Structure formats: C-alpha cells, structure tokens
Amino acid sequence: MKQHTGDELRAIMTDMPAETIAGLQAAHAEHSITEHEARWWGYLMFARTGAYDGTSYTIKVMGDGGEVSQDFLNYVLAEREGNKRHGLVRRPWPESGFDRV
C-alpha cells in the first residue's frame, strides 16, 4: 500500500465520488454508515488498488506468504467497537479527530 501524507489522504477522501459513498451507505443502511466511514474505506481501497470501488481486499502477509482479507462492514463494525471501548466518537466529515463520550 502506498503511504500518503495527511494532505494527500484528505484529498483522496474528498475526491471520492458521491455515488460510491451513497452505494456503501445504502448497501448497509441498517448500520447507518457515516460519510466518514465510507470515505475512509474509499481511501483504503484507493491506496491498495488505485480505485474507490470494492467492498473487500486481500493483502499478502510478509514472512509466511499467507493472505489476509478484509471486508467493508466487518472493518467498520470493528472500528466502531474499538472507538466505543475507548470512549471515543469520531467527528463528522469533513472534521477530523474524535470527541470523548
């Protein structure tokens, strides 16, 4: 995965097509996907594949040659749980950072 500066990362997230964000939100409406969650996933996909589209990716693990897969919904739910465990709530897009609950 290519490493990006903060400004590059924000630009990639900002450039994500609105229909791609809406598609991720609609596909998982019961989980109320936030705009930031959809844009962050779009960044992860763009950094790995050069495109925003997709709901899963696989990366090769160094050392044993294995692979690890990640899908959108599991990623979002795990991130939410981790934030909740630490008493954090992500600020809405386009703000960055967290607030304490």
mmCIF file with all atom_site columns, N, CA and C in Angstrom, residues 1 6 12 17 29 36 38 42 45-46 50 53 55-56 60 66 70 83 85 87 89 91 94 96 98:
data_model
loop_
_atom_site.group_PDB
_atom_site.id
_atom_site.type_symbol
_atom_site.label_atom_id
_atom_site.label_alt_id
_atom_site.label_comp_id
_atom_site.label_asym_id
_atom_site.label_entity_id
_atom_site.label_seq_id
_atom_site.pdbx_PDB_ins_code
_atom_site.Cartn_x
_atom_site.Cartn_y
_atom_site.Cartn_z
_atom_site.occupancy
_atom_site.B_iso_or_equiv
_atom_site.pdbx_formal_charge
_atom_site.auth_seq_id
_atom_site.auth_comp_id
_atom_site.auth_asym_id
_atom_site.auth_atom_id
_atom_site.pdbx_PDB_model_num
ATOM 1  N N  . MET A 1 1  ? 0.842   -1.171  0.000  1.00 0.00 ? 1  MET A N  1
ATOM 2  C CA . MET A 1 1  ? 0.000   0.000   0.000  1.00 0.00 ? 1  MET A CA 1
ATOM 3  C C  . MET A 1 1  ? 0.886   1.232   0.000  1.00 0.00 ? 1  MET A C  1
ATOM 4  N N  . GLY A 1 6  ? -0.790  13.500  5.082  1.00 0.00 ? 6  GLY A N  1
ATOM 5  C CA . GLY A 1 6  ? -2.117  13.885  5.552  1.00 0.00 ? 6  GLY A CA 1
ATOM 6  C C  . GLY A 1 6  ? -2.903  14.646  4.504  1.00 0.00 ? 6  GLY A C  1
ATOM 7  N N  . ILE A 1 12 ? -7.648  12.501  -1.313 1.00 0.00 ? 12 ILE A N  1
ATOM 8  C CA . ILE A 1 12 ? -8.203  11.243  -1.833 1.00 0.00 ? 12 ILE A CA 1
ATOM 9  C C  . ILE A 1 12 ? -9.604  11.019  -1.272 1.00 0.00 ? 12 ILE A C  1
ATOM 10 N N  . PRO A 1 17 ? -16.142 9.693   -5.224 1.00 0.00 ? 17 PRO A N  1
ATOM 11 C CA . PRO A 1 17 ? -17.432 10.014  -5.854 1.00 0.00 ? 17 PRO A CA 1
ATOM 12 C C  . PRO A 1 17 ? -18.608 9.840   -4.882 1.00 0.00 ? 17 PRO A C  1
ATOM 13 N N  . ALA A 1 29 ? -27.650 -0.005  5.073  1.00 0.00 ? 29 ALA A N  1
ATOM 14 C CA . ALA A 1 29 ? -28.492 1.020   5.693  1.00 0.00 ? 29 ALA A CA 1
ATOM 15 C C  . ALA A 1 29 ? -28.814 0.714   7.153  1.00 0.00 ? 29 ALA A C  1
ATOM 16 N N  . HIS A 1 36 ? -17.963 9.643   6.880  1.00 0.00 ? 36 HIS A N  1
ATOM 17 C CA . HIS A 1 36 ? -16.539 9.454   7.167  1.00 0.00 ? 36 HIS A CA 1
ATOM 18 C C  . HIS A 1 36 ? -16.137 7.985   7.028  1.00 0.00 ? 36 HIS A C  1
ATOM 19 N N  . ALA A 1 38 ? -17.503 5.705   5.130  1.00 0.00 ? 38 ALA A N  1
ATOM 20 C CA . ALA A 1 38 ? -17.487 5.370   3.709  1.00 0.00 ? 38 ALA A CA 1
ATOM 21 C C  . ALA A 1 38 ? -16.264 5.973   3.021  1.00 0.00 ? 38 ALA A C  1
ATOM 22 N N  . GLY A 1 42 ? -13.094 4.129   1.247  1.00 0.00 ? 42 GLY A N  1
ATOM 23 C CA . GLY A 1 42 ? -12.703 4.505   -0.108 1.00 0.00 ? 42 GLY A CA 1
ATOM 24 C C  . GLY A 1 42 ? -11.216 4.801   -0.195 1.00 0.00 ? 42 GLY A C  1
ATOM 25 N N  . MET A 1 45 ? -9.327  1.482   -0.091 1.00 0.00 ? 45 MET A N  1
ATOM 26 C CA . MET A 1 45 ? -9.401  0.817   -1.398 1.00 0.00 ? 45 MET A CA 1
ATOM 27 C C  . MET A 1 45 ? -8.505  1.519   -2.416 1.00 0.00 ? 45 MET A C  1
ATOM 28 N N  . PHE A 1 46 ? -8.549  2.859   -2.454 1.00 0.00 ? 46 PHE A N  1
ATOM 29 C CA . PHE A 1 46 ? -7.752  3.625   -3.403 1.00 0.00 ? 46 PHE A CA 1
ATOM 30 C C  . PHE A 1 46 ? -6.261  3.384   -3.169 1.00 0.00 ? 46 PHE A C  1
ATOM 31 N N  . GLY A 1 50 ? -5.921  1.686   -6.373 1.00 0.00 ? 50 GLY A N  1
ATOM 32 C CA . GLY A 1 50 ? -5.969  2.820   -7.292 1.00 0.00 ? 50 GLY A CA 1
ATOM 33 C C  . GLY A 1 50 ? -7.380  3.203   -7.691 1.00 0.00 ? 50 GLY A C  1
ATOM 34 N N  . ASP A 1 53 ? -13.731 1.771   -5.771 1.00 0.00 ? 53 ASP A N  1
ATOM 35 C CA . ASP A 1 53 ? -14.749 0.719   -5.779 1.00 0.00 ? 53 ASP A CA 1
ATOM 36 C C  . ASP A 1 53 ? -14.261 -0.535  -5.072 1.00 0.00 ? 53 ASP A C  1
ATOM 37 N N  . THR A 1 55 ? -15.698 -3.729  -1.943 1.00 0.00 ? 55 THR A N  1
ATOM 38 C CA . THR A 1 55 ? -16.098 -3.882  -0.550 1.00 0.00 ? 55 THR A CA 1
ATOM 39 C C  . THR A 1 55 ? -15.218 -4.882  0.186  1.00 0.00 ? 55 THR A C  1
ATOM 40 N N  . SER A 1 56 ? -14.138 -5.308  -0.463 1.00 0.00 ? 56 SER A N  1
ATOM 41 C CA . SER A 1 56 ? -13.181 -6.182  0.222  1.00 0.00 ? 56 SER A CA 1
ATOM 42 C C  . SER A 1 56 ? -11.843 -6.112  -0.498 1.00 0.00 ? 56 SER A C  1
ATOM 43 N N  . LYS A 1 60 ? -1.176  -9.622  0.982  1.00 0.00 ? 60 LYS A N  1
ATOM 44 C CA . LYS A 1 60 ? -0.228  -10.697 1.266  1.00 0.00 ? 60 LYS A CA 1
ATOM 45 C C  . LYS A 1 60 ? 0.504   -10.378 2.564  1.00 0.00 ? 60 LYS A C  1
ATOM 46 N N  . GLY A 1 66 ? 1.212   -15.952 3.448  1.00 0.00 ? 66 GLY A N  1
ATOM 47 C CA . GLY A 1 66 ? -0.234  -16.062 3.574  1.00 0.00 ? 66 GLY A CA 1
ATOM 48 C C  . GLY A 1 66 ? -0.934  -14.797 3.113  1.00 0.00 ? 66 GLY A C  1
ATOM 49 N N  . GLN A 1 70 ? -10.065 -8.443  4.166  1.00 0.00 ? 70 GLN A N  1
ATOM 50 C CA . GLN A 1 70 ? -10.857 -7.521  4.979  1.00 0.00 ? 70 GLN A CA 1
ATOM 51 C C  . GLN A 1 70 ? -12.062 -7.083  4.158  1.00 0.00 ? 70 GLN A C  1
ATOM 52 N N  . ASN A 1 83 ? -13.555 2.161   19.038 1.00 0.00 ? 83 ASN A N  1
ATOM 53 C CA . ASN A 1 83 ? -13.778 3.544   19.476 1.00 0.00 ? 83 ASN A CA 1
ATOM 54 C C  . ASN A 1 83 ? -14.670 3.592   20.710 1.00 0.00 ? 83 ASN A C  1
ATOM 55 N N  . ARG A 1 85 ? -15.125 1.243   22.956 1.00 0.00 ? 85 ARG A N  1
ATOM 56 C CA . ARG A 1 85 ? -14.381 0.697   24.092 1.00 0.00 ? 85 ARG A CA 1
ATOM 57 C C  . ARG A 1 85 ? -13.497 1.759   24.745 1.00 0.00 ? 85 ARG A C  1
ATOM 58 N N  . GLY A 1 87 ? -14.190 5.019   24.605 1.00 0.00 ? 87 GLY A N  1
ATOM 59 C CA . GLY A 1 87 ? -14.989 6.204   24.898 1.00 0.00 ? 87 GLY A CA 1
ATOM 60 C C  . GLY A 1 87 ? -14.839 7.312   23.877 1.00 0.00 ? 87 GLY A C  1
ATOM 61 N N  . VAL A 1 89 ? -15.872 9.089   20.000 1.00 0.00 ? 89 VAL A N  1
ATOM 62 C CA . VAL A 1 89 ? -16.820 9.232   18.901 1.00 0.00 ? 89 VAL A CA 1
ATOM 63 C C  . VAL A 1 89 ? -16.128 10.058  17.832 1.00 0.00 ? 89 VAL A C  1
ATOM 64 N N  . ARG A 1 91 ? -15.602 12.567  14.905 1.00 0.00 ? 91 ARG A N  1
ATOM 65 C CA . ARG A 1 91 ? -16.283 13.776  14.435 1.00 0.00 ? 91 ARG A CA 1
ATOM 66 C C  . ARG A 1 91 ? -16.782 13.554  13.011 1.00 0.00 ? 91 ARG A C  1
ATOM 67 N N  . PRO A 1 94 ? -16.450 16.902  7.305  1.00 0.00 ? 94 PRO A N  1
ATOM 68 C CA . PRO A 1 94 ? -15.037 16.804  6.969  1.00 0.00 ? 94 PRO A CA 1
ATOM 69 C C  . PRO A 1 94 ? -14.087 17.058  8.135  1.00 0.00 ? 94 PRO A C  1
ATOM 70 N N  . SER A 1 96 ? -11.810 16.228  11.411 1.00 0.00 ? 96 SER A N  1
ATOM 71 C CA . SER A 1 96 ? -11.004 15.059  11.744 1.00 0.00 ? 96 SER A CA 1
ATOM 72 C C  . SER A 1 96 ? -10.899 14.966  13.252 1.00 0.00 ? 96 SER A C  1
ATOM 73 N N  . PHE A 1 98 ? -11.487 12.944  17.147 1.00 0.00 ? 98 PHE A N  1
ATOM 74 C CA . PHE A 1 98 ? -12.500 12.285  17.966 1.00 0.00 ? 98 PHE A CA 1
ATOM 75 C C  . PHE A 1 98 ? -12.938 13.209  19.088 1.00 0.00 ? 98 PHE A C  1
#
